[in-house]
């Protein structure tokens, strides 16, 4: 039997679901708001979350984003519930990581069927992953016994990480392909984002080895499909690779900086724009070449570009397949700072270490409020701000900030 968290702001719904799930032998946990739900997920580690997306106070979408950004081996399964069934809401919910979708009013049969299907699928996936891990561990153990090595050298990884002064440096390390993503790189990047969630990490910098930042998806892997005239299944690649990557960056409740030099192209532009700050070298370019090969912008670009540029300018850039220079990016608000080519990581380090010394718990709450503001109303956003301010007001950083203010000294924030 499973441990199930029910998230809803209607007490009658909570009790209805609790009663029927416990009659089926499951144990239940209850949460009536987003902060409470995230706390239960972190501390009690439920197997399954029943999440109401449409509550007026709870940001159900924000909770779903946070869960969707977790490692597949650690995240609970999620069934989302809403009165607005089908269409864009369903597609958006599934894209963000939901495992199933139910519309209200719920019936006992629909609920039981969905819970049974999702839990069975989760069990099958866990067993498959367990066998894969055993196989990987057997391979590493064999290498050690044979004296042939101690796992994969850091230099051979497609994504490397370095932690110093509270900053996690995430390096894209496929310079021979302008840091284009393949399956291996996608998996290693998500591992880095999981590591970035550690409380000791207070800021993240993403940068690229070699002559460019990131050229998006490595289309060379699809050469055979194109040569044979078969469907390359590009939508599956977006769902499998890029939605988890962009969601993971957005879900990190700490500042993320993109240090962009050379070319950022295709989904590499999405990667940069999903970060909270962009420092671009004076030779850097953002290249939206989708329309040049008969494709549409993906990996969040049709949301991010209008957000930064407005619909008219975003359409112009996308339809013309334009390249945006560093100076243009600064003027348009796509870049926060321009540096000399040789100094982009130095500029990023200065910004990152300054942010890492700040009240990063409050930064995380601010980031969440900013990024989720565009899907809600002013009234709902102000209520969300009140909830976030309540949490910030209880933090150790707030207490330290006030003490430092009264004692007329610089504060020493810990990110808590």
Coordinates of C-alpha atoms in Angstrom, one line a residue, residues 22-333:
X22 CA -7.7 4.7 3.6
X23 CA -10.5 2.3 3.1
X24 CA -8.4 0.9 0.2
X25 CA -5.5 0.4 2.7
X26 CA -3.4 3.5 1.8
X27 CA -2.0 5.9 4.3
X28 CA -2.7 9.6 3.7
X29 CA -1.1 13.0 4.3
X30 CA -3.1 16.2 3.9
X31 CA -2.0 19.7 2.8
X32 CA -4.2 22.8 2.2
X33 CA -1.6 25.1 0.7
X34 CA 1.5 25.1 -1.5
X35 CA 4.1 25.7 1.2
X36 CA 2.7 22.9 3.3
X37 CA 2.6 20.5 0.4
X38 CA 6.2 21.1 -0.5
X39 CA 7.2 20.7 3.1
X40 CA 5.4 17.3 3.3
X41 CA 6.9 16.2 0.0
X42 CA 10.4 17.0 1.3
X43 CA 10.1 15.6 4.8
X44 CA 7.6 12.7 4.4
X45 CA 8.4 11.6 0.9
X46 CA 5.0 10.4 -0.2
X47 CA 4.7 7.8 -3.1
X48 CA 1.9 9.7 -4.8
X49 CA 0.5 13.3 -4.7
X50 CA -3.1 14.1 -5.6
X51 CA -2.8 17.8 -6.5
X52 CA -5.6 20.3 -7.2
X53 CA -4.2 22.7 -9.8
X54 CA -7.0 25.3 -9.7
X55 CA -7.1 26.5 -6.1
X56 CA -7.3 30.3 -5.7
X57 CA -4.6 30.6 -3.1
X58 CA -2.4 27.6 -3.7
X59 CA -0.2 27.8 -6.8
X60 CA -0.8 24.2 -7.9
X61 CA 1.2 24.8 -11.1
X62 CA 4.2 25.9 -9.0
X63 CA 4.0 22.8 -6.9
X64 CA 3.8 20.7 -10.0
X65 CA 6.9 22.5 -11.5
X66 CA 8.9 21.8 -8.3
X67 CA 8.0 18.1 -8.3
X68 CA 8.6 17.8 -12.0
X69 CA 12.1 19.2 -11.6
X70 CA 13.0 16.5 -9.0
X71 CA 15.1 13.4 -10.0
X72 CA 12.9 10.6 -11.3
X73 CA 14.3 8.3 -8.7
X74 CA 13.3 10.6 -5.9
X75 CA 10.1 12.4 -7.0
X76 CA 6.6 11.2 -6.1
X77 CA 4.1 10.3 -8.8
X78 CA 1.5 13.0 -9.4
X79 CA -2.1 12.9 -10.3
X80 CA -3.5 16.4 -11.0
X81 CA -7.1 17.3 -10.4
X82 CA -9.0 20.2 -11.9
X83 CA -12.5 21.3 -12.9
X84 CA -11.1 22.4 -16.3
X85 CA -10.6 19.2 -18.1
X86 CA -8.7 18.4 -21.3
X87 CA -7.2 20.9 -23.7
X88 CA -4.2 23.1 -22.9
X89 CA -4.5 22.5 -19.1
X90 CA -4.1 18.8 -19.5
X91 CA -1.3 19.1 -22.0
X92 CA 0.5 21.6 -19.9
X93 CA 0.1 19.5 -16.7
X94 CA 1.4 16.3 -18.4
X95 CA 4.3 18.3 -19.9
X96 CA 5.3 19.5 -16.4
X97 CA 5.5 16.0 -15.1
X98 CA 2.0 14.9 -14.1
X99 CA 1.5 11.1 -14.4
X100 CA -2.3 11.3 -14.8
X101 CA -5.1 13.8 -15.0
X102 CA -8.5 13.8 -13.3
X103 CA -11.4 16.2 -13.7
X104 CA -13.9 17.1 -11.0
X105 CA -16.4 16.0 -9.8
X106 CA -14.4 12.9 -8.9
X107 CA -15.9 9.4 -8.6
X108 CA -14.6 6.7 -6.5
X109 CA -14.1 4.4 -9.5
X110 CA -12.1 7.0 -11.4
X111 CA -10.0 7.8 -8.4
X112 CA -9.2 4.1 -7.7
X113 CA -8.4 3.3 -11.3
X114 CA -6.0 6.3 -11.6
X115 CA -4.2 5.5 -8.4
X116 CA -3.8 1.9 -9.2
X117 CA -2.5 2.6 -12.7
X118 CA 0.0 5.2 -11.6
X119 CA 1.3 3.2 -8.7
X120 CA 1.7 0.1 -10.8
X121 CA 3.6 2.2 -13.5
X122 CA 5.8 3.6 -10.8
X123 CA 6.6 0.2 -9.4
X124 CA 7.5 -1.1 -12.8
X125 CA 9.8 2.0 -13.5
X126 CA 11.5 1.6 -10.1
X127 CA 12.3 -2.0 -10.8
X128 CA 13.6 -1.2 -14.2
X129 CA 15.8 1.5 -12.8
X130 CA 17.0 -0.8 -10.0
X131 CA 18.2 -3.3 -12.6
X132 CA 19.9 -0.6 -14.6
X133 CA 21.7 0.6 -11.5
X134 CA 22.8 -2.9 -10.6
X135 CA 24.2 -3.3 -14.1
X136 CA 26.0 0.0 -13.9
X137 CA 27.5 -0.9 -10.5
X138 CA 28.6 -4.3 -11.7
X139 CA 30.4 -2.6 -14.6
X140 CA 32.2 -0.2 -12.3
X141 CA 33.0 -2.9 -9.8
X142 CA 34.5 -5.0 -12.6
X143 CA 36.7 -2.2 -13.7
X144 CA 38.0 -1.7 -10.1
X145 CA 38.7 -5.4 -9.7
X146 CA 40.5 -5.5 -13.0
X147 CA 42.5 -2.4 -12.2
X148 CA 41.1 -0.8 -15.3
X149 CA 39.8 2.4 -13.7
X150 CA 37.7 4.0 -11.0
X151 CA 34.6 5.0 -12.9
X152 CA 34.2 7.7 -15.5
X153 CA 37.0 10.4 -15.3
X154 CA 35.5 13.9 -14.7
X155 CA 37.2 15.2 -17.8
X156 CA 35.4 12.7 -20.0
X157 CA 31.9 13.7 -18.7
X158 CA 29.7 15.8 -21.0
X159 CA 28.7 18.0 -18.0
X160 CA 31.2 18.8 -15.2
X161 CA 30.6 20.6 -11.9
X162 CA 32.7 22.5 -9.5
X163 CA 31.6 23.9 -6.1
X164 CA 33.4 26.9 -4.6
X165 CA 32.3 29.7 -2.3
X166 CA 28.7 28.6 -2.4
X167 CA 28.6 28.7 -6.2
X168 CA 28.0 25.6 -8.3
X169 CA 29.8 25.9 -11.7
X170 CA 28.1 23.7 -14.3
X171 CA 30.2 23.3 -17.5
X172 CA 28.8 22.0 -20.7
X173 CA 31.6 19.9 -22.0
X174 CA 31.0 18.8 -25.7
X175 CA 33.1 21.5 -27.3
X176 CA 33.5 19.5 -30.5
X177 CA 29.8 20.0 -31.2
X178 CA 29.4 23.5 -29.7
X179 CA 28.0 21.8 -26.6
X180 CA 25.0 20.3 -28.4
X181 CA 23.0 18.0 -26.2
X182 CA 22.7 14.3 -26.7
X183 CA 21.2 11.7 -24.4
X184 CA 24.3 11.4 -22.2
X185 CA 24.6 15.1 -21.8
X186 CA 21.0 15.6 -21.0
X187 CA 21.2 13.0 -18.2
X188 CA 24.3 14.5 -16.7
X189 CA 22.9 18.0 -16.8
X190 CA 19.8 16.8 -14.8
X191 CA 22.2 15.2 -12.3
X192 CA 23.9 18.5 -11.9
X193 CA 20.6 20.3 -11.3
X194 CA 19.8 17.7 -8.7
X195 CA 23.1 18.4 -7.0
X196 CA 22.3 22.2 -7.3
X197 CA 19.4 21.7 -5.0
X198 CA 21.7 21.0 -2.0
X199 CA 21.4 23.8 0.6
X200 CA 25.1 24.4 0.5
X201 CA 24.8 25.6 -3.1
X202 CA 23.5 29.2 -3.1
X203 CA 24.0 30.2 -6.7
X204 CA 24.5 28.3 -10.0
X205 CA 26.5 29.4 -13.1
X206 CA 26.0 27.5 -16.4
X207 CA 28.7 28.0 -19.1
X208 CA 30.1 26.2 -22.1
X209 CA 33.6 24.8 -22.9
X210 CA 35.2 25.7 -26.2
X211 CA 34.0 28.2 -28.8
X212 CA 30.3 28.5 -27.8
X213 CA 27.7 28.3 -25.1
X214 CA 25.3 25.7 -26.5
X215 CA 24.0 24.9 -29.9
X216 CA 20.9 23.1 -28.7
X217 CA 20.0 19.6 -29.7
X218 CA 22.7 17.5 -31.5
X219 CA 20.8 16.8 -34.8
X220 CA 23.6 14.6 -36.1
X221 CA 22.1 11.8 -34.1
X222 CA 19.1 12.1 -36.4
X223 CA 21.0 11.9 -39.7
X224 CA 19.9 8.4 -40.5
X225 CA 16.2 9.3 -40.0
X226 CA 16.5 12.3 -42.3
X227 CA 18.4 10.3 -44.9
X228 CA 15.8 7.6 -44.8
X229 CA 12.9 10.1 -44.9
X230 CA 11.4 8.8 -41.7
X231 CA 9.8 10.9 -38.9
X232 CA 12.6 12.1 -36.5
X233 CA 10.1 12.4 -33.6
X234 CA 11.3 15.8 -32.6
X235 CA 8.4 16.3 -30.2
X236 CA 9.5 13.3 -28.3
X237 CA 13.0 14.7 -27.9
X238 CA 11.5 18.0 -26.6
X239 CA 9.4 16.1 -24.0
X240 CA 12.2 13.7 -23.0
X241 CA 15.1 16.1 -22.8
X242 CA 14.3 19.8 -23.0
X243 CA 11.1 20.0 -20.9
X244 CA 12.9 18.4 -17.9
X245 CA 16.0 20.6 -18.3
X246 CA 14.1 23.9 -18.6
X247 CA 11.8 22.9 -15.7
X248 CA 14.7 21.9 -13.5
X249 CA 16.4 25.4 -14.0
X250 CA 13.1 27.2 -13.3
X251 CA 12.4 25.0 -10.3
X252 CA 15.7 25.8 -8.5
X253 CA 14.9 28.3 -5.8
X254 CA 18.2 30.0 -6.0
X255 CA 19.8 32.4 -8.6
X256 CA 21.0 30.8 -11.9
X257 CA 23.4 32.7 -14.2
X258 CA 24.1 31.8 -17.8
X259 CA 27.6 32.9 -18.9
X260 CA 27.2 33.0 -22.6
X261 CA 30.1 33.3 -25.1
X262 CA 30.2 32.6 -28.8
X263 CA 26.9 31.0 -30.1
X264 CA 23.8 30.1 -28.2
X265 CA 21.5 28.5 -30.8
X266 CA 18.2 26.7 -30.9
X267 CA 17.3 25.2 -27.6
X268 CA 20.6 26.7 -26.4
X269 CA 18.8 30.0 -26.4
X270 CA 16.1 28.5 -24.3
X271 CA 18.7 27.2 -21.9
X272 CA 20.1 30.8 -21.5
X273 CA 16.7 32.5 -21.3
X274 CA 15.5 30.1 -18.6
X275 CA 18.2 31.3 -16.3
X276 CA 17.6 34.2 -14.1
X277 CA 20.6 36.3 -15.4
X278 CA 22.6 36.3 -18.5
X279 CA 26.2 37.7 -18.9
X280 CA 27.2 37.7 -22.5
X281 CA 30.6 38.2 -24.0
X282 CA 30.9 40.9 -26.6
X283 CA 31.2 38.3 -29.4
X284 CA 28.1 36.3 -28.2
X285 CA 25.0 35.7 -30.4
X286 CA 21.6 34.3 -29.7
X287 CA 20.6 32.4 -32.9
X288 CA 17.0 31.5 -33.6
X289 CA 17.4 29.3 -36.7
X290 CA 14.2 27.2 -36.3
X291 CA 12.4 28.8 -39.2
X292 CA 15.4 28.4 -41.5
X293 CA 14.8 24.6 -41.4
X294 CA 11.0 24.7 -41.3
X295 CA 10.7 24.2 -37.5
X296 CA 9.0 26.1 -34.7
X297 CA 10.8 27.5 -31.6
X298 CA 10.6 25.0 -28.8
X299 CA 11.9 24.2 -25.3
X300 CA 10.0 27.2 -23.9
X301 CA 11.0 29.8 -26.4
X302 CA 7.4 30.7 -27.5
X303 CA 6.8 31.6 -23.8
X304 CA 10.1 33.1 -22.9
X305 CA 10.6 35.3 -26.0
X306 CA 7.2 37.1 -25.8
X307 CA 7.8 37.5 -22.1
X308 CA 11.0 39.4 -22.7
X309 CA 10.3 41.1 -26.0
X310 CA 6.6 41.3 -26.4
X311 CA 4.7 39.3 -29.1
X312 CA 5.4 41.5 -32.1
X313 CA 9.2 41.6 -31.6
X314 CA 9.3 37.9 -30.6
X315 CA 7.5 37.0 -33.9
X316 CA 9.9 39.1 -35.9
X317 CA 12.9 37.4 -34.4
X318 CA 11.4 33.9 -34.7
X319 CA 9.9 34.1 -38.2
X320 CA 13.0 35.8 -39.7
X321 CA 15.4 33.4 -37.9
X322 CA 17.3 36.3 -36.6
X323 CA 20.6 36.4 -34.7
X324 CA 20.7 38.8 -31.8
X325 CA 24.1 40.3 -30.9
X326 CA 25.2 40.9 -27.3
X327 CA 24.6 44.6 -27.7
X328 CA 21.1 44.0 -29.0
X329 CA 20.4 41.5 -26.3
X330 CA 21.4 44.1 -23.7
X331 CA 19.1 46.7 -25.3
X332 CA 16.2 44.3 -25.5
X333 CA 16.6 43.1 -21.9

